[in-house]
PDB file of C-alpha atoms and ligand atoms in Angstrom:
ATOM      1  CA  MET A   1       0.093   0.194  -0.017  1.00  0.00           C
ATOM      2  CA  SER A   2       1.421   3.506  -0.572  1.00  0.00           C
ATOM      3  CA  THR A   3       1.855   5.808   1.109  1.00  0.00           C
ATOM      4  CA  THR A   4      -0.424   8.461   1.893  1.00  0.00           C
ATOM      5  CA  ILE A   5      -0.721  12.024   3.943  1.00  0.00           C
ATOM      6  CA  PHE A   6      -2.222  10.374   6.378  1.00  0.00           C
ATOM      7  CA  THR A   7      -0.021   8.461   6.844  1.00  0.00           C
ATOM      8  CA  LYS A   8       2.959  10.824   7.148  1.00  0.00           C
ATOM      9  CA  ILE A   9       1.318  12.535   9.631  1.00  0.00           C
ATOM     10  CA  ILE A  10       0.572   9.348  11.577  1.00  0.00           C
ATOM     11  CA  GLN A  11       5.043   9.189  10.843  1.00  0.00           C
ATOM     12  CA  ARG A  12       4.870  12.478  12.430  1.00  0.00           C
ATOM     13  CA  GLU A  13       6.533  13.448   9.042  1.00  0.00           C
ATOM     14  CA  ILE A  14       3.895  16.094   9.359  1.00  0.00           C
ATOM     15  CA  PRO A  15       2.697  18.350  11.745  1.00  0.00           C
ATOM     16  CA  ALA A  16      -2.069  17.781  12.645  1.00  0.00           C
ATOM     17  CA  ARG A  17      -3.443  18.803  15.438  1.00  0.00           C
ATOM     18  CA  ILE A  18      -4.330  15.043  17.760  1.00  0.00           C
ATOM     19  CA  GLU A  19      -6.926  14.632  19.169  1.00  0.00           C
ATOM     20  CA  TYR A  20      -6.558  11.202  20.004  1.00  0.00           C
ATOM     21  CA  GLU A  21      -3.667   8.200  18.983  1.00  0.00           C
ATOM     22  CA  ASP A  22      -3.648   4.642  20.544  1.00  0.00           C
ATOM     23  CA  ASP A  23      -1.984   1.953  18.237  1.00  0.00           C
ATOM     24  CA  GLU A  24      -5.528   1.126  15.864  1.00  0.00           C
ATOM     25  CA  VAL A  25      -6.412   4.573  15.211  1.00  0.00           C
ATOM     26  CA  ILE A  26      -5.323   8.335  15.565  1.00  0.00           C
ATOM     27  CA  ALA A  27      -7.553  10.941  15.355  1.00  0.00           C
ATOM     28  CA  ILE A  28      -6.925  14.342  14.039  1.00  0.00           C
ATOM     29  CA  HIS A  29      -9.191  18.161  13.607  1.00  0.00           C
ATOM     30  CA  ASP A  30      -9.804  18.342   9.282  1.00  0.00           C
ATOM     31  CA  ILE A  31      -7.679  20.966   8.174  1.00  0.00           C
ATOM     32  CA  GLN A  32     -11.145  22.375   5.695  1.00  0.00           C
ATOM     33  CA  PRO A  33     -12.992  21.833   8.222  1.00  0.00           C
ATOM     34  CA  GLN A  34     -16.922  21.340   6.343  1.00  0.00           C
ATOM     35  CA  ALA A  35     -18.354  21.971  10.195  1.00  0.00           C
ATOM     36  CA  PRO A  36     -16.935  24.384  13.920  1.00  0.00           C
ATOM     37  CA  VAL A  37     -16.424  20.559  14.524  1.00  0.00           C
ATOM     38  CA  HIS A  38     -14.486  17.882  11.953  1.00  0.00           C
ATOM     39  CA  LEU A  39     -12.268  15.316  13.099  1.00  0.00           C
ATOM     40  CA  LEU A  40     -11.226  12.388  10.960  1.00  0.00           C
ATOM     41  CA  VAL A  41     -10.672   9.269  12.773  1.00  0.00           C
ATOM     42  CA  ILE A  42      -7.989   6.598  10.792  1.00  0.00           C
ATOM     43  CA  SER A  43      -6.855   4.105  10.624  1.00  0.00           C
ATOM     44  CA  LYS A  44      -2.941   3.594  11.525  1.00  0.00           C
ATOM     45  CA  GLU A  45      -3.870  -0.161   9.070  1.00  0.00           C
ATOM     46  CA  PRO A  46      -3.429   2.311   5.346  1.00  0.00           C
ATOM     47  CA  TYR A  47      -6.250   0.190   4.076  1.00  0.00           C
ATOM     48  CA  PRO A  48      -7.005   2.332   0.686  1.00  0.00           C
ATOM     49  CA  THR A  49     -10.646   1.968   0.951  1.00  0.00           C
ATOM     50  CA  VAL A  50     -13.297  -0.100   2.805  1.00  0.00           C
ATOM     51  CA  ASN A  51     -13.715  -1.692  -0.138  1.00  0.00           C
ATOM     52  CA  ASP A  52      -9.753  -3.255   0.882  1.00  0.00           C
ATOM     53  CA  VAL A  53     -11.030  -3.860   4.728  1.00  0.00           C
ATOM     54  CA  PRO A  54     -10.689  -7.638   5.056  1.00  0.00           C
ATOM     55  CA  GLU A  55     -13.117  -9.439   7.273  1.00  0.00           C
ATOM     56  CA  GLY A  56     -10.379 -10.576   9.925  1.00  0.00           C
ATOM     57  CA  GLN A  57     -10.738  -6.990  10.807  1.00  0.00           C
ATOM     58  CA  VAL A  58     -13.894  -5.891  10.732  1.00  0.00           C
ATOM     59  CA  GLN A  59     -13.432  -5.151  14.587  1.00  0.00           C
ATOM     60  CA  LEU A  60     -10.788  -2.405  13.603  1.00  0.00           C
ATOM     61  CA  LEU A  61     -14.189  -0.364  12.337  1.00  0.00           C
ATOM     62  CA  GLY A  62     -15.607  -1.367  15.085  1.00  0.00           C
ATOM     63  CA  LYS A  63     -12.895   0.243  16.827  1.00  0.00           C
ATOM     64  CA  MET A  64     -13.404   3.722  14.504  1.00  0.00           C
ATOM     65  CA  MET A  65     -17.064   3.886  15.101  1.00  0.00           C
ATOM     66  CA  MET A  66     -16.008   3.767  18.866  1.00  0.00           C
ATOM     67  CA  VAL A  67     -13.248   6.484  19.231  1.00  0.00           C
ATOM     68  CA  ALA A  68     -15.591   9.638  16.208  1.00  0.00           C
ATOM     69  CA  LYS A  69     -18.452   8.559  19.382  1.00  0.00           C
ATOM     70  CA  GLN A  70     -15.043   9.953  22.189  1.00  0.00           C
ATOM     71  CA  LEU A  71     -14.723  12.432  20.182  1.00  0.00           C
ATOM     72  CA  ALA A  72     -18.944  13.558  19.638  1.00  0.00           C
ATOM     73  CA  GLN A  73     -19.216  13.511  23.966  1.00  0.00           C
ATOM     74  CA  LYS A  74     -15.620  14.910  24.281  1.00  0.00           C
ATOM     75  CA  PHE A  75     -16.602  17.833  21.640  1.00  0.00           C
ATOM     76  CA  SER A  76     -20.119  18.203  22.392  1.00  0.00           C
ATOM     77  CA  ILE A  77     -22.021  17.248  20.520  1.00  0.00           C
ATOM     78  CA  ALA A  78     -23.372  13.928  21.103  1.00  0.00           C
ATOM     79  CA  GLU A  79     -26.287  15.369  22.071  1.00  0.00           C
ATOM     80  CA  SER A  80     -26.997  18.221  18.822  1.00  0.00           C
ATOM     81  CA  GLY A  81     -26.210  15.631  16.840  1.00  0.00           C
ATOM     82  CA  TYR A  82     -22.692  14.752  13.997  1.00  0.00           C
ATOM     83  CA  ARG A  83     -22.551  12.765  10.984  1.00  0.00           C
ATOM     84  CA  LEU A  84     -20.282   9.808  10.369  1.00  0.00           C
ATOM     85  CA  VAL A  85     -18.804   9.937   7.014  1.00  0.00           C
ATOM     86  CA  MET A  86     -16.265   7.613   5.826  1.00  0.00           C
ATOM     87  CA  ASN A  87     -16.921   8.368   1.681  1.00  0.00           C
ATOM     88  CA  CYS A  88     -15.184   5.135  -0.848  1.00  0.00           C
ATOM     89  CA  ASN A  89     -13.724   6.164  -4.109  1.00  0.00           C
ATOM     90  CA  PRO A  90     -14.688   7.902  -6.316  1.00  0.00           C
ATOM     91  CA  ASP A  91     -18.137   8.688  -6.950  1.00  0.00           C
ATOM     92  CA  GLY A  92     -18.518   8.520  -3.274  1.00  0.00           C
ATOM     93  CA  GLY A  93     -15.490  11.562  -2.776  1.00  0.00           C
ATOM     94  CA  GLN A  94     -13.061  10.570  -1.267  1.00  0.00           C
ATOM     95  CA  VAL A  95     -10.133  12.012  -2.105  1.00  0.00           C
ATOM     96  CA  VAL A  96      -7.160  10.743   0.251  1.00  0.00           C
ATOM     97  CA  TYR A  97      -7.270   6.023  -0.188  1.00  0.00           C
ATOM     98  CA  HIS A  98      -6.246   5.236   3.413  1.00  0.00           C
ATOM     99  CA  ILE A  99      -9.532   4.394   5.217  1.00  0.00           C
ATOM    100  CA  HIS A 100     -10.706   7.180   7.600  1.00  0.00           C
ATOM    101  CA  LEU A 101     -13.904   8.330   9.554  1.00  0.00           C
ATOM    102  CA  HIS A 102     -15.807  11.515   9.300  1.00  0.00           C
ATOM    103  CA  VAL A 103     -16.919  13.085  12.692  1.00  0.00           C
ATOM    104  CA  ILE A 104     -18.667  16.408  11.428  1.00  0.00           C
ATOM    105  CA  GLY A 105     -20.617  17.778  13.948  1.00  0.00           C
ATOM    106  CA  GLY A 106     -21.359  21.206  15.911  1.00  0.00           C
ATOM    107  CA  LYS A 107     -23.915  23.029  13.699  1.00  0.00           C
ATOM    108  CA  LYS A 108     -27.285  21.721  11.607  1.00  0.00           C
ATOM    109  CA  LEU A 109     -26.090  19.903   8.895  1.00  0.00           C
ATOM    110  CA  GLY A 110     -27.918  19.797   5.554  1.00  0.00           C
ATOM    111  CA  THR A 111     -29.699  16.242   4.087  1.00  0.00           C
ATOM    112  CA  MET A 112     -27.490  14.007   2.431  1.00  0.00           C
ATOM    113  CA  ALA A 113     -27.908  14.458  -1.471  1.00  0.00           C
TER     114      ALA A 113
HETATM  115  P1  5GP B   1     -11.781  12.389   2.168  1.00  0.00           P
HETATM  116  O1  5GP B   1     -12.052  13.106   1.055  1.00  0.00           O
HETATM  117  O2  5GP B   1     -10.529  11.021   1.228  1.00  0.00           O
HETATM  118  O3  5GP B   1     -12.998  11.056   2.752  1.00  0.00           O
HETATM  119  O4  5GP B   1     -11.219  12.417   2.702  1.00  0.00           O
HETATM  120  C1  5GP B   1      -9.626  13.919   3.009  1.00  0.00           C
HETATM  121  C2  5GP B   1      -9.511  14.328   4.275  1.00  0.00           C
HETATM  122  O5  5GP B   1      -8.937  14.975   4.610  1.00  0.00           O
HETATM  123  C3  5GP B   1     -10.880  15.783   3.645  1.00  0.00           C
HETATM  124  O6  5GP B   1     -11.473  16.373   4.475  1.00  0.00           O
HETATM  125  C4  5GP B   1      -9.836  16.771   3.580  1.00  0.00           C
HETATM  126  O7  5GP B   1     -10.275  17.782   3.737  1.00  0.00           O
HETATM  127  C5  5GP B   1      -8.688  16.151   4.803  1.00  0.00           C
HETATM  128  N1  5GP B   1      -6.846  16.973   5.124  1.00  0.00           N
HETATM  129  C6  5GP B   1      -5.744  16.034   3.430  1.00  0.00           C
HETATM  130  N2  5GP B   1      -5.254  16.808   3.351  1.00  0.00           N
HETATM  131  C7  5GP B   1      -4.985  17.203   4.735  1.00  0.00           C
HETATM  132  C8  5GP B   1      -3.995  17.436   6.095  1.00  0.00           C
HETATM  133  O8  5GP B   1      -2.788  17.240   5.627  1.00  0.00           O
HETATM  134  N3  5GP B   1      -4.561  17.297   7.471  1.00  0.00           N
HETATM  135  C9  5GP B   1      -5.483  17.017   8.163  1.00  0.00           C
HETATM  136  N4  5GP B   1      -5.650  17.347   9.126  1.00  0.00           N
HETATM  137  N5  5GP B   1      -6.216  16.545   7.280  1.00  0.00           N
HETATM  138  C10 5GP B   1      -6.301  16.281   5.219  1.00  0.00           C
END
């Protein structure tokens, strides 16, 4: 799997505002936030898309959701509401091919297109 901008962040080769980190994931603030809260929960294993995650690694996806939930609580958007998004491939709007979950909230979000 090729090196991505997120791998460089994980390896501290480029800076990011890190909110959480453990052996499996890192969570950072998005550089171009779409809402007052916009975090990215990034898998340390650089699967390019969710399509590439093997069935044996399904717990990784659950872990990403649990970290997202905890961050929503930390940023006080758990009750007001938030959106979790994982884009996949060109039609899904994916830009960085290293799986990550967007945690977006802090304002009333529009309906999805
Ligand atoms: P995607 O469209 O692949 O689901 O989302 C990629 C996200 O990564 C975008 O929201 C974009 O703003 C964010 N991003 C891209 N490069 C960087 C970076 O260098 N630092 C941070 N913090 N976010 C980035």
